[in-house]
């Protein structure tokens, strides 16, 4: 009997011992590490991937797997997704009262589905609700928001006060400052994505992509330069740009170096045996490819960064809805006092905000992870590890 397959390294000794015991040592075992095989440049089947994360991160691992399985040897983004997702959700849905309601619903959902294997996905979604509710309650304390009211002093800034037009204090004084928080966060997330892409390229020894790719060193160089120039321009009241020579160093040099990408790709492609004749059309193609990539870098990275403004936008919408329902509740009576109808309006408003804003915040947090963060480094070409068993019901 010949068996061949993949096995987690942690289970190697146990399987080896069991096979030797069952066969009474009449066996031959040969183990190969995928990394060693890659060094020998042998062709091997696709290596399956088994994600290893603590059980409490299983809801976020579910989000990663829902997108795709990471390629073998690349970074598992689950812990980073957990952090980014919760920060995004908290900034968009920062309210202690609303977070507490979601927390209770999440606990009930986990309790109801805990013993039903067929509802494992629902159970994980309920666990995700618990995590998100905790993030909402933390940011609610920072914003001083409790069911849309400032019952206690905020630890960071008064989100409600800023939205209704009251000047803030400290670093966050206006709506523009709230928008800038989202921009800073977006720049940090995209920067982390570039670094993870470098790590993946080094791990796979893909030196070409490490340097000559829009997510590589040169592409990251251009993005960092664009961020610097943008902030320089804004801080000088949109009237002054950096020195021309500095702009050339920041933008021109990496852009020129990226012109080498098409011809090097052509050379490597021919080196592998896929010979193509070099013509004038090939040269024109090199130029068109370079222009297209430059457009993708400048327009794409600008759009990626500005996309994070939806975090501030949804946070403002969340506050605005609560302010609107408060005003509606007050105009029910002529003197602005509260009666039974006022409280019913507030109850309906809170339910609507919890359901609608909670769902939107969850989906937008997921979108920003998938399309802005993952697009910088994630290679979802992996195959999930699915072990077989000879055990079965008779």
XYZ file of C-alpha atoms in Angstrom:
394
model
C 0.000 0.000 0.000
C 1.318 3.421 -0.938
C -0.012 6.547 0.750
C 0.952 10.069 -0.195
C -0.421 13.311 1.163
C 0.026 16.368 3.313
C 0.137 16.531 7.097
C 0.622 19.326 9.661
C 4.180 19.124 11.004
C 2.843 18.983 14.565
C 1.222 15.588 13.860
C 4.169 13.991 12.094
C 5.557 12.067 15.073
C 2.152 10.747 16.140
C 1.329 9.446 12.662
C 4.775 7.979 12.188
C 4.556 6.121 15.502
C 1.102 4.777 14.667
C 2.106 3.554 11.199
C 5.191 1.773 12.586
C 3.058 0.165 15.284
C 0.338 -1.046 12.902
C 2.791 -2.376 10.290
C 5.167 -3.792 12.905
C 7.975 -1.729 11.412
C 7.454 -3.211 7.939
C 7.168 0.173 6.300
C 9.195 2.876 4.626
C 8.437 6.505 5.489
C 9.712 9.517 3.613
C 8.939 13.054 4.746
C 9.464 16.195 2.680
C 9.174 19.818 3.734
C 7.528 22.049 1.099
C 10.199 24.696 1.670
C 12.998 22.205 0.941
C 11.232 21.027 -2.215
C 10.874 24.616 -3.363
C 14.593 25.182 -2.877
C 15.286 22.187 -5.123
C 12.878 23.714 -7.670
C 10.890 20.522 -8.008
C 7.320 20.592 -9.230
C 4.952 19.798 -6.364
C 1.166 19.798 -5.989
C -0.477 22.785 -4.368
C 0.372 22.809 -0.663
C -2.785 22.908 1.468
C -3.103 25.592 4.122
C -4.186 25.092 7.717
C -4.725 28.401 9.500
C -3.554 28.382 13.106
C -5.298 30.982 15.229
C -6.618 31.018 18.799
C -10.224 29.885 19.051
C -11.430 33.348 20.062
C -10.328 34.634 16.634
C -12.469 32.075 14.767
C -15.075 34.718 13.687
C -12.350 36.736 11.971
C -10.767 33.615 10.486
C -14.211 32.968 9.005
C -14.091 36.404 7.335
C -10.687 35.619 5.824
C -11.786 32.210 4.539
C -14.947 33.751 3.123
C -12.695 35.875 0.906
C -10.206 33.129 0.055
C -7.550 30.847 1.542
C -4.118 32.527 1.800
C -1.424 31.046 -0.391
C 0.920 28.646 1.395
C 3.916 30.462 2.884
C 2.235 33.879 2.992
C 1.029 35.881 5.969
C -2.195 34.786 7.665
C -4.011 38.142 8.071
C -6.569 36.943 10.647
C -5.153 38.824 13.719
C -4.692 41.996 11.670
C -8.183 41.711 10.224
C -9.552 41.397 13.762
C -7.845 44.610 14.884
C -8.689 46.614 11.742
C -12.287 45.380 11.607
C -13.015 46.255 15.239
C -11.460 49.716 14.986
C -13.462 50.459 11.852
C -16.710 49.204 13.356
C -16.132 51.108 16.593
C -15.454 54.393 14.813
C -18.623 53.992 12.731
C -20.878 52.729 15.519
C -19.529 54.314 18.691
C -22.318 54.154 21.279
C -22.307 52.356 24.629
C -26.060 51.739 24.685
C -26.293 50.443 21.137
C -23.209 48.312 21.642
C -24.714 46.800 24.794
C -27.899 45.811 22.921
C -25.833 44.047 20.241
C -23.802 42.379 22.995
C -26.957 40.887 24.538
C -28.210 39.720 21.126
C -24.819 38.156 20.372
C -24.739 36.305 23.708
C -28.260 34.944 23.124
C -27.341 33.878 19.594
C -24.221 32.024 20.763
C -26.187 30.295 23.532
C -28.977 29.161 21.181
C -26.673 27.847 18.412
C -23.810 26.479 20.529
C -24.833 22.783 20.306
C -26.048 22.680 16.701
C -23.236 21.760 14.234
C -25.448 22.876 11.366
C -25.497 26.429 12.713
C -21.750 26.849 13.172
C -21.624 29.808 10.778
C -24.471 31.552 12.608
C -22.689 30.893 15.883
C -19.540 32.561 14.577
C -21.545 35.532 13.317
C -22.999 35.888 16.811
C -19.477 35.746 18.242
C -18.508 38.474 15.784
C -21.454 40.533 17.051
C -20.073 40.236 20.584
C -16.651 41.450 19.475
C -18.176 44.350 17.514
C -20.403 45.328 20.428
C -17.363 45.570 22.694
C -15.634 47.808 20.136
C -18.764 49.993 19.944
C -18.944 50.310 23.733
C -15.260 51.267 23.998
C -15.548 53.989 21.363
C -18.896 55.019 22.882
C -17.079 55.791 26.134
C -14.422 57.685 24.149
C -17.143 59.725 22.387
C -19.391 60.056 25.457
C -22.374 58.535 23.625
C -25.099 56.539 25.448
C -28.173 55.810 23.300
C -27.430 59.032 21.474
C -27.077 61.164 24.624
C -23.989 62.512 26.340
C -24.739 61.229 29.843
C -21.062 61.169 30.767
C -18.089 63.226 29.723
C -16.258 61.786 26.686
C -12.738 60.527 27.220
C -11.624 61.583 23.722
C -13.965 64.053 22.017
C -17.661 64.940 21.948
C -18.771 63.406 18.645
C -22.386 64.564 19.049
C -21.373 68.091 19.930
C -19.098 68.421 16.897
C -21.762 67.079 14.524
C -24.386 69.562 15.748
C -21.931 72.437 15.385
C -20.385 72.902 18.824
C -16.636 73.559 18.681
C -14.594 70.691 20.075
C -11.470 70.825 22.185
C -8.017 69.292 21.895
C -6.966 67.727 18.614
C -10.507 67.072 17.315
C -12.322 70.380 16.973
C -14.477 70.047 13.844
C -15.932 67.665 11.270
C -12.770 68.090 9.203
C -10.708 66.725 12.076
C -13.035 63.697 12.276
C -12.517 63.107 8.546
C -8.750 63.371 9.011
C -8.836 60.642 11.658
C -10.294 58.322 9.019
C -7.655 59.401 6.483
C -4.796 58.800 8.940
C -6.218 55.390 9.766
C -6.539 54.559 6.060
C -2.927 55.537 5.397
C -1.794 53.318 8.275
C -3.823 50.343 6.986
C -2.547 50.728 3.423
C 1.018 51.133 4.683
C 0.681 47.915 6.664
C -0.620 46.224 3.511
C 2.531 47.245 1.622
C 4.772 45.874 4.368
C 2.885 42.556 4.382
C 3.303 42.375 0.612
C 7.067 42.787 1.031
C 7.098 39.995 3.610
C 5.146 37.697 1.289
C 7.465 38.468 -1.636
C 10.556 37.760 0.454
C 9.007 34.546 1.765
C 8.303 33.370 -1.791
C 11.636 34.767 -3.059
C 9.772 36.803 -5.617
C 12.355 39.555 -5.920
C 10.861 40.905 -9.139
C 7.519 41.651 -7.517
C 9.215 42.918 -4.360
C 10.811 45.776 -6.269
C 8.964 46.255 -9.582
C 5.332 46.010 -8.581
C 2.742 48.608 -7.670
C 2.510 46.961 -4.244
C 6.267 46.534 -3.995
C 9.003 48.894 -2.882
C 8.712 51.286 -5.829
C 4.912 51.430 -5.665
C 5.070 52.020 -1.912
C 7.697 54.720 -2.488
C 5.315 56.561 -4.819
C 2.417 56.204 -2.353
C 4.476 57.538 0.567
C 5.659 60.417 -1.622
C 2.082 61.200 -2.626
C 1.009 61.296 1.023
C 3.872 63.658 1.891
C 3.133 66.006 -1.028
C -0.603 66.041 -0.238
C -0.068 66.976 3.414
C 2.567 69.541 2.442
C 0.071 71.142 0.032
C -2.800 71.153 2.562
C -0.720 72.616 5.399
C 0.207 75.549 3.170
C -3.429 76.402 2.440
C -3.397 74.693 -0.966
C -1.003 77.313 -2.352
C 2.438 75.699 -2.352
C 3.981 72.402 -3.423
C 7.411 71.031 -2.458
C 10.468 71.985 -4.502
C 10.482 70.586 -8.046
C 13.733 68.697 -7.529
C 12.295 67.039 -4.428
C 9.136 66.049 -6.319
C 11.312 64.480 -9.015
C 13.184 62.451 -6.392
C 9.958 61.419 -4.670
C 7.835 60.686 -7.745
C 9.977 60.846 -10.880
C 12.728 58.390 -9.971
C 10.480 55.487 -8.908
C 8.198 56.152 -11.900
C 11.179 55.949 -14.272
C 12.461 52.786 -12.576
C 9.049 51.183 -13.067
C 9.601 51.566 -16.820
C 11.981 48.628 -16.470
C 9.155 46.302 -15.436
C 7.712 45.456 -18.917
C 11.066 44.665 -20.603
C 12.252 42.598 -17.636
C 8.970 40.674 -17.670
C 9.475 40.103 -21.405
C 12.995 38.791 -20.799
C 11.943 36.474 -17.953
C 9.030 35.180 -20.013
C 11.360 34.307 -22.910
C 13.870 32.765 -20.519
C 11.232 30.248 -19.433
C 10.879 29.039 -23.018
C 7.929 31.161 -24.125
C 9.867 32.912 -26.869
C 8.368 36.007 -28.413
C 9.840 38.106 -31.167
C 10.794 41.668 -30.222
C 9.183 44.225 -32.540
C 8.254 47.888 -32.613
C 4.819 46.838 -31.414
C 6.436 45.195 -28.414
C 8.194 48.459 -27.559
C 4.922 50.395 -27.889
C 3.280 47.794 -25.671
C 5.937 48.394 -23.017
C 5.072 52.098 -23.019
C 1.320 51.514 -22.855
C 1.748 49.041 -20.020
C 3.853 51.526 -18.059
C 1.330 54.347 -18.592
C -1.516 52.076 -17.495
C 0.325 51.042 -14.352
C 1.104 54.656 -13.475
C -2.583 55.539 -13.826
C -3.506 52.588 -11.618
C -1.016 53.636 -8.958
C -1.991 57.305 -8.806
C -5.760 56.992 -9.221
C -6.059 53.648 -7.416
C -4.097 54.598 -4.326
C -5.861 57.946 -4.091
C -9.239 56.180 -4.263
C -8.095 53.569 -1.718
C -7.109 56.280 0.761
C -10.215 58.415 0.312
C -12.370 55.309 0.611
C -11.601 55.266 4.325
C -13.533 58.512 4.680
C -16.650 56.337 4.744
C -15.611 55.469 8.317
C -16.084 59.091 9.339
C -19.109 59.461 7.071
C -20.980 56.566 8.659
C -19.973 57.713 12.128
C -21.408 61.158 11.373
C -24.556 59.552 9.935
C -24.960 57.474 13.103
C -24.781 60.581 15.280
C -27.000 62.609 12.933
C -29.761 60.009 13.015
C -29.816 60.019 16.805
C -29.898 63.818 16.853
C -32.762 63.774 14.333
C -34.851 61.316 16.382
C -34.227 63.397 19.502
C -35.530 66.494 17.713
C -38.590 64.598 16.421
C -39.327 63.363 19.932
C -39.198 66.925 21.266
C -41.561 68.449 18.706
C -44.324 65.987 19.586
C -45.250 68.313 22.444
C -45.608 72.064 22.134
C -43.257 72.852 25.019
C -40.532 70.401 23.984
C -41.068 68.099 26.931
C -41.256 64.314 26.644
C -44.423 62.235 26.778
C -45.241 58.609 25.974
C -45.174 59.306 22.240
C -41.764 60.918 22.533
C -40.360 57.831 24.220
C -41.931 55.567 21.600
C -40.286 57.644 18.877
C -36.931 57.365 20.629
C -37.401 53.615 21.044
C -38.243 53.167 17.350
C -35.332 55.403 16.381
C -32.841 53.452 18.474
C -34.064 50.144 17.060
C -33.769 51.478 13.514
C -30.254 52.816 14.119
C -29.068 49.600 15.799
C -30.352 47.409 12.971
C -29.601 49.655 9.997
C -26.352 51.300 11.109
C -25.071 48.113 12.737
C -25.519 46.175 9.499
C -24.000 48.931 7.351
C -21.017 49.387 9.692
C -20.354 45.644 9.655
C -20.517 45.435 5.859
C -18.390 48.529 5.294
C -15.742 47.292 7.729
C -15.644 44.069 5.742
C -15.459 45.922 2.448
C -12.537 48.073 3.558
C -10.638 44.969 4.641
C -11.360 43.075 1.430
C -10.924 45.748 -1.219
C -8.525 48.243 0.311
C -6.380 46.162 2.690
C -6.299 42.701 1.067
C -5.689 44.105 -2.414
C -2.219 45.283 -1.334
C -0.774 41.920 -0.311
C -3.283 39.076 -0.141
C -2.775 36.148 -2.515
C -5.909 34.079 -2.168
C -4.745 31.138 -4.248
C -4.397 28.719 -1.359
C -6.134 25.391 -0.890
C -7.726 24.594 2.460
C -6.312 21.644 4.365
C -9.057 18.986 4.452
C -7.831 15.828 6.247
C -9.270 12.422 5.431
C -10.010 9.655 7.888
C -10.300 5.883 7.585
C -12.704 5.901 10.493
C -16.381 5.686 9.634
C -19.708 4.476 10.826
C -20.446 0.804 10.130
